[in-house]
Amino acid sequence: MKMITAVIKPFKLDEVREALVALGVNGLTACEVKGYGRQKGHKEIYRGAEYAVSFIPKVRIDVAVPTDLAEKVVEEIINHAKTDQIGDGKIFVTSIENVVRIRTGETDADAL
Amino acid sequence: MKMITAVIKPFKLDEVREALVALGVNGLTACEVKGYGRQKGHKEIYRGAEYAVSFIPKVRIDVAVPTDLAEKVVEEIINHAKTDQIGDGKIFVTSIENVVRIRTGETDADAL
Amino acid sequence: MKMITAVIKPFKLDEVREALVALGVNGLTACEVKGYGRQKGHKEIYRGAEYAVSFIPKVRIDVAVPTDLAEKVVEEIINHAKTDQIGDGKIFVTSIENVVRIRTGETDADAL
Amino acid sequence: MKTTTKKFAALGAALLVSALSVSPALAAVDPEVEYVFNSLLFLVGGMVVMFMAAGFCMLEVGMVRSKNAATICLKNISLYAIAGIMFYLVGYHLMYGQANAYWGGLDIFWGADDAGALAGEIKAGGYAAGSDWFFQMVFCATAASIVSGTLAERIKLWPFLAFTAILTGIIYPIQGSWEWGGGWLDQLGFSDFAGSTLVHSAGGWAAITGAVILGARQGKFLPNGQIGVFPGSSLPLATLGVFILWLGWFGFNGGSQLALGSAGDAIAVSNIFINTNLAAAAGVMAAMATSQGVYKKVDLTMALNGAIGGLVAITAEPLTPTPGMALLIGAIGGVLVVVTVPLLDKLKIDDVVGAIPAHLVCGIWGTLAVPLTNPEANLGAQLLGIIAVGVFVSAVSTALWLFLKHTIGIRASEEEELLGLDRTELGLEAYPEFVSR
Amino acid sequence: MKTTTKKFAALGAALLVSALSVSPALAAVDPEVEYVFNSLLFLVGGMVVMFMAAGFCMLEVGMVRSKNAATICLKNISLYAIAGIMFYLVGYHLMYGQANAYWGGLDIFWGADDAGALAGEIKAGGYAAGSDWFFQMVFCATAASIVSGTLAERIKLWPFLAFTAILTGIIYPIQGSWEWGGGWLDQLGFSDFAGSTLVHSAGGWAAITGAVILGARQGKFLPNGQIGVFPGSSLPLATLGVFILWLGWFGFNGGSQLALGSAGDAIAVSNIFINTNLAAAAGVMAAMATSQGVYKKVDLTMALNGAIGGLVAITAEPLTPTPGMALLIGAIGGVLVVVTVPLLDKLKIDDVVGAIPAHLVCGIWGTLAVPLTNPEANLGAQLLGIIAVGVFVSAVSTALWLFLKHTIGIRASEEEELLGLDRTELGLEAYPEFVSR
Amino acid sequence: MKTTTKKFAALGAALLVSALSVSPALAAVDPEVEYVFNSLLFLVGGMVVMFMAAGFCMLEVGMVRSKNAATICLKNISLYAIAGIMFYLVGYHLMYGQANAYWGGLDIFWGADDAGALAGEIKAGGYAAGSDWFFQMVFCATAASIVSGTLAERIKLWPFLAFTAILTGIIYPIQGSWEWGGGWLDQLGFSDFAGSTLVHSAGGWAAITGAVILGARQGKFLPNGQIGVFPGSSLPLATLGVFILWLGWFGFNGGSQLALGSAGDAIAVSNIFINTNLAAAAGVMAAMATSQGVYKKVDLTMALNGAIGGLVAITAEPLTPTPGMALLIGAIGGVLVVVTVPLLDKLKIDDVVGAIPAHLVCGIWGTLAVPLTNPEANLGAQLLGIIAVGVFVSAVSTALWLFLKHTIGIRASEEEELLGLDRTELGLEAYPEFVSR
Ligand SMILES: Nc1ncnc2c1ncn2[C@@H]1O[C@H](COP(=O)(O)OP(=O)(O)O)[C@@H](O)[C@H]1O
Ligand SMILES: Nc1ncnc2c1ncn2[C@@H]1O[C@H](COP(=O)(O)OP(=O)(O)O)[C@@H](O)[C@H]1O
Ligand SMILES: Nc1ncnc2c1ncn2[C@@H]1O[C@H](COP(=O)(O)OP(=O)(O)O)[C@@H](O)[C@H]1O
């Protein structure tokens, strides 16, 4: 199984969620994060003093999926999180050794 | 070493923490997340308009443990996070290659 | 590629970020978390009742880096997040199988 | 300033009746004491009405998403500032000058003329010119406050302020002159004690035309016919806002008695306080009951709007109703709010804070309800006033909104709206430290 | 309404003394001017007391967890609405009617009877009937506000409102009639100027019986004897609430002079303002010092409660103390609060906002302190009043809480409580956008 | 208390002129009625000025980071408490006693002396002694409120309160006696109607010396010359604070007419209301325009400070300007704020909420502007007053800050500051549930 972790623009969350659901993904976990990257933030002026906003609000989503679905999921995230502008975010894929559904104790693919 | 990541119901956090401590786990890191899953959220009415609440508040905990403790930890999380109702959450187990304690530079099991 | 996940004291975030940038790291993602560890929290009194503050605010940073940079990054985080006091935090290193830049579809090191 | 008829002529039968019945007592109060009492009523009443600006601000900031919260604060404080300046520059003269039955006068720069009183000639019923100006000004500001809530989260700052300047300097005063300036509506028997139509509906018409021309927020009306829901970011602040408005309304309606120089006036103001309070209370309870009945749960934001609906409804005639009638009038206001909010959704009119149901709809209801308790009012004149103000304010507002739209533009870009106006227009955040989802 | 003795009889010696000593001057003011002044005191005082509803709301919303914040807002605005309606329906008559020494009268629907004044017969000491009603009504609402804070986070909405209706319509008025309606307590020499017992302790008794019957919040009293701590979600809003209450208290105590028609009254009201302010100030500083001494740190929430403790303590007699005595009375109030909060924990009574220490305990203290400065009061009568009100309100409240408990139920389910009443009772969130832990 | 000249002598020409021109009318009002009116002005004015304490608190809590929010709340409520107590203990006598031209008197424990009035001897222009005390006290508290905002986020609680006690008990009253106590500045023709210099600049001087001695917050002035930016945690609360201050200012300036017993006074108070409102409005708009011009965007916090700048600027003379002049005076205040905020950054003076630009700088400007509209004032005396107060308050404050610094210490440790004073000094959090970045 794979864990697909994507850092995306916050206003894309719902679109991405819907796309993944359409793909048969049954769940995901989202979290508000702050991102630093090429999209350097910007200068702002507050009370006459200029300062750099280094971190930009992003949303991080974690989706655990069976390995065979992983590629499709990455693709769909790209399709729906993309605005073609800097700061669209990254996707990280890692291996998960085990998944358990707390309610039932089911493991692996059954747990998803 | 393993990283046990669990998404649980927020009001179970303290119970789970205490159970893990009893097991000899020395630390964990918690984070507020929003979960989408089978527990589909629910319909709400706000100012006369119906809408679906897709994401439900959850807490994510990350616990790094020596490999031999991993199974026990998963079990204990299940025991204490379970309410037998939909939305109890998931546990993901992944491998960690290295752990470092920042204060001392200790690594691996010593760092936990 | 490696994902370096560090849990640090919140007021060290900017210093760590600057150090990593100086090292050539192009991006990172930060998240507010609550940590439980040896730094046991402390007793507080609120309205005459004593209680233990179990969780302490921390910041978690995730940095994806090429494998060869990983060691350097861990070192720099240690150098800059250290206050030599309990609660300085931990660093976890895991493997990432793939990274994708959403905007361009680039993968692996190119995506960072 | 020439002598103005002010609202006096407009107060209609109720006051006349009570004035007559209490006249024997009136003679007793020394004119200068009366002068001070009257001025004091304007000043204290005006102060709490001024504070309604804070009430609107808190209500609106609580009902918008946090990404637009700082912008709505800026709009509220600057619209109050602009209203004061415009009312000084042209508004007061336009409303209360004596040019003709359609507008007051085109003079600029208001100035107090208290020469008579300062020379010792104090007539019965007098008051300091400035106290009256202050009281009338805060009413003008109230009308402008209504607009900002409806158009929140998508209108650009400067065009909004430009509209506000014209609304407070020209549109509001002209229609106000028709009634409170002793103009044609007044002469035809229209009755609007404290401004259900002249303040609240007028503001409501300016808001609804703006909402239509500006369009709804992105995601509000979805292609599949669903309604997007954007819960307000801080219901406690919204609640505070309504409490402040409720407080201010005692000044709004009570002060509109325009006199406190006799036992009769003290009685009138007292009864106005009671009716105002009971109408608001009934608005709350009726909105709660209706939302419990229709939706099987009580919606706090509906209860808040219900309070305002009740207050607006009683504003056209807070003096003549018995307390029981005040309860009824307010309760209907509360019901109307709960019913109208989803109706606007059906019409695809996006009103962020529910100002149109509370101020426009309940303003109309309150105005129509006057003849129920005030024998000197008649339904025909009431309808005429409602329509005249509606047509005039809507027409001029529409023209102005369209003009602004096609010149400097009124709407934030799609991306600005998505990111929130605070970041894109002001370059800051209302709650920079707090993680919002 | 028949003529009522109101609080007059109850004002006790202080007023009598001062009234006598200033009587030569009193003759000078024209009765109608006096009439307006008196009414104005009621109206302005009543307005700021009304605003105390916002103060309680902010204090409570700041002290509860955010998952119950919207619910407490709804409770506060609706309890104020209900108080107004019930006081109109039956409360005022029950309190100030002249039936007998135990209750006022069973008439329904209050209506102003100002016929005399409107006919020109204005007696010395007069005021508009409505101004008095308004002022008395906001006191009634205050008593109800006290209850909501104690029972927050676990009581269901509708049963709470049902209790509120009976409290404001029946319980509060009956015991109020004993003193301010010229009833038996008044006749026995009990003295409670502005309501330490009649408003604050009465509300406190209703709260404490509710707290006992309703039980503590889950997790408040842990099996191992530890106290669960649930820090308030927004101390800035709680602080704002206390400032608003402090402001309102000038109306509460100052307005309870019930007259502003003479120099003597102006002096009395002024001294009441000073004593009220100094007692609150002393309450703050004493609470801070006590918490620094006992806990080695200053607790903001204790300082806030201390202000209220001082205010409640001075309320039974804000006129006769010298400023120095007012400081002392308030300071003891502040200390009492800091001492009583953990005591309640020991008794396993869960009072979310500290209303019982501030209102009930300090209300008792303030009532007992009256004889210290008011020679016409005596400890026996004070004790009698405290006990009578305590027994009556507790007994009736207990019966009513039990009745509600066994019929419609008063307590949210375990799960509802865990998830928060906002989501389960209202279906919304107070701060939907903000991540709370 | 002996009779005091109070501010009367200080009101200068403006009042004299108007007093003369209206004198024919003055005779008409019965002295006791006048007495009540005057007292009422003090009480109602004082009440809203008291509420300014809440305004300062909200402004400051909104402008600090959330980790210091509870501490600033505690400072604000306790400084208000202390001001009242100190003004009672020594302040009032020191300010308004008749000892000499440099201080009022060294008596302790103020007490009302209304014996004359109570005996029926009511002279024209009278008022209840307590009403005056209350009104003067809230001014004293205002001066102290200014300091807390500047020094926020790094000063320890108890040393701050110790400073506050001396400021309100000794420093403020002594310099106040020079002018409003009829002292030497007054005798030399200095004119400061409601306290641009005596309240606002005085508070500003105490704040700026504290800021210099205390030093800037960590990270505020970076080694590379950059300015650290710490955005305020809740701009909606800051906005609410400014609205409350704006409201309170009607009492501040209007009440400083010190009389409402005649048509002339009613006219004066009314005109003061208008000028106060227009100056604030102009301050908002000028600050917005300036920040749009200079920074190409509007900064809400600058608009908020601009309102205060306009209000402070008009405070030295809110009576004699025409409305147009009031607009101008306020607008310059608004511009000064926007210009001075970054200037302080250049001087490496860390003023968390912008109190120095708004209160000190605009206080100076307002005082200098008096001769523009008040023919009895002269620039020389104004300069003298500004300098005298500046030198005195700065010198004594510096000495006191240094003393505190070298005894109990005034600054939180580096770590305490990093973690926030809420956690380290109070052991709690202002928003314990909310995740802040
Ligand atoms: N090396 C990295 N490790 C972790 N997160 C990263 C890394 N690089 C970028 N990110 C995350 O991705 C977001 C977008 O990256 P950025 O470089 O700004 O734009 P883009 O991906 O379009 O080139 C950042 O805000 C950050 O949250
Ligand atoms: N595939 C997934 N990847 C990541 N997180 C998931 C996934 N499925 C579920 N979750 C998380 O687990 C939570 C509970 O899952 P849900 O399906 O609602 O209930 P249950 O686990 O009891 O079947 C979700 O709210 C979500 O946060
Ligand atoms: N086993 C663990 N798994 C996950 N996070 C941990 C673990 N142990 C510690 N942490 C995180 O690291 C932080 C610091 O750890 P702590 O034990 O308090 O101090 P130190 O690392 O200096 O010994 C904790 O607050 C927690 O967030």
GROMACS .gro file of N, CA and C in nm, chain D residues 21-22 25 28-29 37 40 65-66 231-236 239-240 242-243 246-247 250 260 262-263 267 269-270 273-274 277-278 281 288 292 297-300 303 323-324 327 431 434-437, chain E residues 32 35-37 40 43 47 50-51 53-54 58 61 70 73-74 77-78 80-82 84-85 88 110 114 118 120 122 128 130-131 133-134 137 158 161 240 426-435:
model
  288
  357SER      N    1  -5.346   6.570   2.411
  357SER     CA    2  -5.397   6.524   2.539
  357SER      C    3  -5.309   6.564   2.655
  358VAL      N    4  -5.183   6.590   2.627
  358VAL     CA    5  -5.097   6.628   2.739
  358VAL      C    6  -5.075   6.777   2.745
  361ALA      N    7  -5.025   7.007   3.057
  361ALA     CA    8  -4.904   6.996   3.137
  361ALA      C    9  -4.786   7.066   3.071
  364ALA      N   10  -4.593   7.393   3.166
  364ALA     CA   11  -4.520   7.411   3.291
  364ALA      C   12  -4.370   7.420   3.277
  365VAL      N   13  -4.314   7.353   3.180
  365VAL     CA   14  -4.169   7.347   3.174
  365VAL      C   15  -4.110   7.472   3.110
  373PHE      N   16  -3.341   6.963   2.767
  373PHE     CA   17  -3.391   6.825   2.762
  373PHE      C   18  -3.394   6.774   2.618
  376LEU      N   19  -3.054   6.715   2.494
  376LEU     CA   20  -2.997   6.598   2.562
  376LEU      C   21  -3.050   6.469   2.501
  401ARG      N   22  -1.643   3.527   0.623
  401ARG     CA   23  -1.532   3.437   0.649
  401ARG      C   24  -1.413   3.519   0.693
  402SER      N   25  -1.326   3.459   0.767
  402SER     CA   26  -1.218   3.538   0.826
  402SER      C   27  -1.127   3.600   0.721
  567PRO      N   28  -2.030   2.945   0.634
  567PRO     CA   29  -2.065   2.986   0.771
  567PRO      C   30  -1.982   3.104   0.819
  568GLY      N   31  -2.046   3.190   0.895
  568GLY     CA   32  -1.978   3.307   0.949
  568GLY      C   33  -1.865   3.267   1.042
  569SER      N   34  -1.759   3.345   1.042
  569SER     CA   35  -1.637   3.303   1.112
  569SER      C   36  -1.644   3.319   1.263
  570SER      N   37  -1.731   3.405   1.312
  570SER     CA   38  -1.735   3.425   1.457
  570SER      C   39  -1.875   3.462   1.503
  571LEU      N   40  -1.952   3.362   1.538
  571LEU     CA   41  -2.088   3.392   1.582
  571LEU      C   42  -2.091   3.469   1.713
  572PRO      N   43  -1.994   3.453   1.803
  572PRO     CA   44  -1.996   3.540   1.921
  572PRO      C   45  -1.986   3.688   1.886
  575THR      N   46  -2.316   3.798   1.756
  575THR     CA   47  -2.412   3.816   1.864
  575THR      C   48  -2.389   3.947   1.937
  576LEU      N   49  -2.262   3.975   1.964
  576LEU     CA   50  -2.230   4.104   2.026
  576LEU      C   51  -2.286   4.218   1.942
  578VAL      N   52  -2.539   4.226   1.747
  578VAL     CA   53  -2.685   4.240   1.759
  578VAL      C   54  -2.722   4.302   1.894
  579PHE      N   55  -2.653   4.264   1.999
  579PHE     CA   56  -2.679   4.329   2.127
  579PHE      C   57  -2.652   4.480   2.118
  582TRP      N   58  -2.931   4.639   1.927
  582TRP     CA   59  -3.051   4.643   2.013
  582TRP      C   60  -3.041   4.764   2.108
  583LEU      N   61  -2.926   4.778   2.170
  583LEU     CA   62  -2.902   4.894   2.256
  583LEU      C   63  -2.921   5.025   2.180
  586PHE      N   64  -3.272   5.184   2.106
  586PHE     CA   65  -3.344   5.270   2.202
  586PHE      C   66  -3.321   5.417   2.166
  596LEU      N   67  -3.806   6.584   2.465
  596LEU     CA   68  -3.812   6.525   2.599
  596LEU      C   69  -3.842   6.635   2.701
  598SER      N   70  -4.123   6.749   2.826
  598SER     CA   71  -4.249   6.749   2.900
  598SER      C   72  -4.277   6.609   2.950
  599ALA      N   73  -4.369   6.599   3.043
  599ALA     CA   74  -4.410   6.468   3.091
  599ALA      C   75  -4.463   6.385   2.976
  603ILE      N   76  -4.326   6.024   2.871
  603ILE     CA   77  -4.413   5.906   2.860
  603ILE      C   78  -4.399   5.843   2.723
  605VAL      N   79  -4.146   5.861   2.508
  605VAL     CA   80  -4.016   5.796   2.491
  605VAL      C   81  -4.013   5.663   2.568
  606SER      N   82  -4.072   5.664   2.686
  606SER     CA   83  -4.073   5.542   2.766
  606SER      C   84  -4.149   5.432   2.695
  609PHE      N   85  -3.952   5.292   2.418
  609PHE     CA   86  -3.850   5.197   2.465
  609PHE      C   87  -3.912   5.058   2.483
  610ILE      N   88  -4.026   5.056   2.546
  610ILE     CA   89  -4.090   4.927   2.574
  610ILE      C   90  -4.128   4.856   2.446
  613ASN      N   91  -3.827   4.728   2.265
  613ASN     CA   92  -3.769   4.610   2.329
  613ASN      C   93  -3.856   4.486   2.306
  614LEU      N   94  -3.986   4.503   2.318
  614LEU     CA   95  -4.073   4.387   2.302
  614LEU      C   96  -4.075   4.339   2.157
  617ALA      N   97  -3.766   4.139   2.115
  617ALA     CA   98  -3.779   4.013   2.187
  617ALA      C   99  -3.868   3.917   2.110
  624MET      N  100  -3.678   3.199   1.629
  624MET     CA  101  -3.638   3.070   1.685
  624MET      C  102  -3.747   2.966   1.664
  628GLN      N  103  -3.716   2.641   1.436
  628GLN     CA  104  -3.737   2.509   1.497
  628GLN      C  105  -3.847   2.432   1.423
  633LYS      N  106  -3.450   2.268   1.396
  633LYS     CA  107  -3.342   2.311   1.483
  633LYS      C  108  -3.340   2.463   1.485
  634VAL      N  109  -3.280   2.518   1.589
  634VAL     CA  110  -3.277   2.662   1.602
  634VAL      C  111  -3.145   2.712   1.545
  635ASP      N  112  -3.155   2.811   1.461
  635ASP     CA  113  -3.035   2.866   1.400
  635ASP      C  114  -3.003   2.998   1.469
  636LEU      N  115  -2.887   3.004   1.534
  636LEU     CA  116  -2.850   3.127   1.603
  636LEU      C  117  -2.854   3.248   1.512
  639ALA      N  118  -3.195   3.372   1.474
  639ALA     CA  119  -3.242   3.443   1.594
  639ALA      C  120  -3.186   3.585   1.596
  659PRO      N  121  -4.819   4.740   2.403
  659PRO     CA  122  -4.711   4.641   2.409
  659PRO      C  123  -4.748   4.511   2.338
  660GLY      N  124  -4.872   4.471   2.350
  660GLY     CA  125  -4.915   4.349   2.284
  660GLY      C  126  -4.903   4.359   2.133
  663LEU      N  127  -4.545   4.335   2.031
  663LEU     CA  128  -4.502   4.196   2.025
  663LEU      C  129  -4.541   4.133   1.892
  767TYR      N  130  -0.698   3.775   1.140
  767TYR     CA  131  -0.650   3.687   1.248
  767TYR      C  132  -0.523   3.619   1.199
  770PHE      N  133  -0.412   3.277   1.361
  770PHE     CA  134  -0.496   3.161   1.383
  770PHE      C  135  -0.507   3.079   1.257
  771VAL      N  136  -0.499   2.951   1.277
  771VAL     CA  137  -0.513   2.860   1.165
  771VAL      C  138  -0.661   2.851   1.133
  772SER      N  139  -0.694   2.887   1.012
  772SER     CA  140  -0.833   2.865   0.972
  772SER      C  141  -0.833   2.761   0.862
  773ARG      N  142  -0.940   2.691   0.856
  773ARG     CA  143  -0.943   2.576   0.765
  773ARG      C  144  -0.951   2.620   0.621
  805GLU      N  145  -4.296   6.882   3.685
  805GLU     CA  146  -4.287   6.821   3.552
  805GLU      C  147  -4.140   6.802   3.513
  808TYR      N  148  -4.033   6.511   3.689
  808TYR     CA  149  -4.092   6.396   3.620
  808TYR      C  150  -4.003   6.352   3.504
  809VAL      N  151  -3.957   6.448   3.427
  809VAL     CA  152  -3.871   6.414   3.314
  809VAL      C  153  -3.737   6.361   3.363
  810PHE      N  154  -3.681   6.427   3.463
  810PHE     CA  155  -3.552   6.379   3.518
  810PHE      C  156  -3.564   6.236   3.569
  813LEU      N  157  -3.594   6.002   3.285
  813LEU     CA  158  -3.467   5.996   3.214
  813LEU      C  159  -3.369   5.905   3.287
  816LEU      N  160  -3.463   5.561   3.206
  816LEU     CA  161  -3.439   5.521   3.067
  816LEU      C  162  -3.290   5.505   3.039
  820MET      N  163  -3.111   5.154   2.990
  820MET     CA  164  -3.038   5.122   2.867
  820MET      C  165  -2.907   5.053   2.899
  823MET      N  166  -2.968   4.713   3.032
  823MET     CA  167  -3.000   4.623   2.921
  823MET      C  168  -2.872   4.572   2.858
  824PHE      N  169  -2.775   4.660   2.843
  824PHE     CA  170  -2.649   4.622   2.777
  824PHE      C  171  -2.574   4.518   2.859
  826ALA      N  172  -2.684   4.252   2.940
  826ALA     CA  173  -2.713   4.123   2.877
  826ALA      C  174  -2.600   4.087   2.781
  827ALA      N  175  -2.550   4.187   2.709
  827ALA     CA  176  -2.435   4.163   2.621
  827ALA      C  177  -2.311   4.131   2.703
  831MET      N  178  -2.092   3.795   2.664
  831MET     CA  179  -1.950   3.792   2.629
  831MET      C  180  -1.868   3.722   2.737
  834VAL      N  181  -1.946   3.351   2.693
  834VAL     CA  182  -1.894   3.292   2.569
  834VAL      C  183  -1.742   3.282   2.575
  843ALA      N  184  -2.165   2.907   2.050
  843ALA     CA  185  -2.283   2.957   1.981
  843ALA      C  186  -2.408   2.933   2.066
  846CYS      N  187  -2.447   3.192   2.326
  846CYS     CA  188  -2.495   3.317   2.266
  846CYS      C  189  -2.646   3.312   2.248
  847LEU      N  190  -2.691   3.201   2.193
  847LEU     CA  191  -2.836   3.189   2.171
  847LEU      C  192  -2.911   3.195   2.303
  850ILE      N  193  -2.923   3.567   2.428
  850ILE     CA  194  -3.013   3.661   2.361
  850ILE      C  195  -3.158   3.618   2.381
  851SER      N  196  -3.183   3.489   2.385
  851SER     CA  197  -3.322   3.448   2.401
  851SER      C  198  -3.369   3.464   2.546
  853TYR      N  199  -3.286   3.704   2.739
  853TYR     CA  200  -3.321   3.845   2.753
  853TYR      C  201  -3.456   3.873   2.688
  854ALA      N  202  -3.478   3.811   2.574
  854ALA     CA  203  -3.607   3.828   2.506
  854ALA      C  204  -3.722   3.775   2.593
  855ILE      N  205  -3.702   3.656   2.647
  855ILE     CA  206  -3.806   3.594   2.729
  855ILE      C  207  -3.834   3.677   2.855
  857GLY      N  208  -3.816   3.992   2.897
  857GLY     CA  209  -3.899   4.107   2.860
  857GLY      C  210  -4.044   4.067   2.841
  858ILE      N  211  -4.063   3.957   2.771
  858ILE     CA  212  -4.199   3.913   2.740
  858ILE      C  213  -4.271   3.868   2.868
  861TYR      N  214  -4.368   4.144   3.093
  861TYR     CA  215  -4.486   4.212   3.041
  861TYR      C  216  -4.612   4.131   3.068
  883TRP      N  217  -4.920   4.384   3.125
  883TRP     CA  218  -4.895   4.515   3.180
  883TRP      C  219  -4.929   4.623   3.077
  887ASP      N  220  -5.057   5.631   3.248
  887ASP     CA  221  -5.005   5.765   3.271
  887ASP      C  222  -5.115   5.869   3.261
  891LEU      N  223  -5.080   6.268   3.189
  891LEU     CA  224  -5.124   6.318   3.059
  891LEU      C  225  -5.235   6.420   3.076
  893GLY      N  226  -5.227   6.630   3.302
  893GLY     CA  227  -5.168   6.749   3.360
  893GLY      C  228  -5.150   6.745   3.510
  895ILE      N  229  -4.942   6.634   3.762
  895ILE     CA  230  -4.810   6.576   3.783
  895ILE      C  231  -4.769   6.601   3.927
  901ALA      N  232  -4.262   5.855   3.423
  901ALA     CA  233  -4.344   5.782   3.327
  901ALA      C  234  -4.352   5.636   3.368
  903GLY      N  235  -4.392   5.378   3.198
  903GLY     CA  236  -4.314   5.291   3.110
  903GLY      C  237  -4.165   5.295   3.142
  904SER      N  238  -4.116   5.410   3.184
  904SER     CA  239  -3.974   5.417   3.217
  904SER      C  240  -3.943   5.327   3.335
  906TRP      N  241  -4.124   5.059   3.420
  906TRP     CA  242  -4.138   4.920   3.376
  906TRP      C  243  -4.009   4.874   3.309
  907PHE      N  244  -3.958   4.958   3.221
  907PHE     CA  245  -3.837   4.923   3.148
  907PHE      C  246  -3.721   4.896   3.244
  910MET      N  247  -3.773   4.576   3.432
  910MET     CA  248  -3.762   4.460   3.343
  910MET      C  249  -3.616   4.419   3.325
  931TRP      N  250  -3.408   2.422   2.515
  931TRP     CA  251  -3.548   2.452   2.543
  931TRP      C  252  -3.584   2.439   2.691
  934LEU      N  253  -3.475   2.746   2.855
  934LEU     CA  254  -3.562   2.860   2.828
  934LEU      C  255  -3.694   2.847   2.903
 1013LEU      N  256  -1.401   4.172   2.791
 1013LEU     CA  257  -1.496   4.269   2.737
 1013LEU      C  258  -1.629   4.259   2.811
 1199LEU      N  259  -2.753   2.300   1.781
 1199LEU     CA  260  -2.774   2.407   1.684
 1199LEU      C  261  -2.732   2.367   1.543
 1200GLY      N  262  -2.649   2.264   1.534
 1200GLY     CA  263  -2.605   2.223   1.401
 1200GLY      C  264  -2.513   2.323   1.334
 1201LEU      N  265  -2.440   2.398   1.414
 1201LEU     CA  266  -2.343   2.490   1.354
 1201LEU      C  267  -2.228   2.506   1.452
 1202GLU      N  268  -2.130   2.582   1.412
 1202GLU     CA  269  -2.016   2.605   1.498
 1202GLU      C  270  -1.997   2.755   1.519
 1203ALA      N  271  -1.952   2.790   1.637
 1203ALA     CA  272  -1.933   2.932   1.667
 1203ALA      C  273  -1.819   2.990   1.586
 1204TYR      N  274  -1.714   2.911   1.570
 1204TYR     CA  275  -1.596   2.955   1.493
 1204TYR      C  276  -1.567   2.846   1.391
 1205PRO      N  277  -1.649   2.832   1.289
 1205PRO     CA  278  -1.638   2.715   1.202
 1205PRO      C  279  -1.504   2.706   1.132
 1206GLU      N  280  -1.438   2.819   1.116
 1206GLU     CA  281  -1.316   2.818   1.036
 1206GLU      C  282  -1.192   2.791   1.117
 1207PHE      N  283  -1.201   2.809   1.247
 1207PHE     CA  284  -1.078   2.804   1.323
 1207PHE      C  285  -1.054   2.665   1.378
 1208VAL      N  286  -0.931   2.627   1.369
 1208VAL     CA  287  -0.893   2.498   1.419
 1208VAL      C  288  -0.883   2.509   1.569
   0.00000   0.00000   0.00000
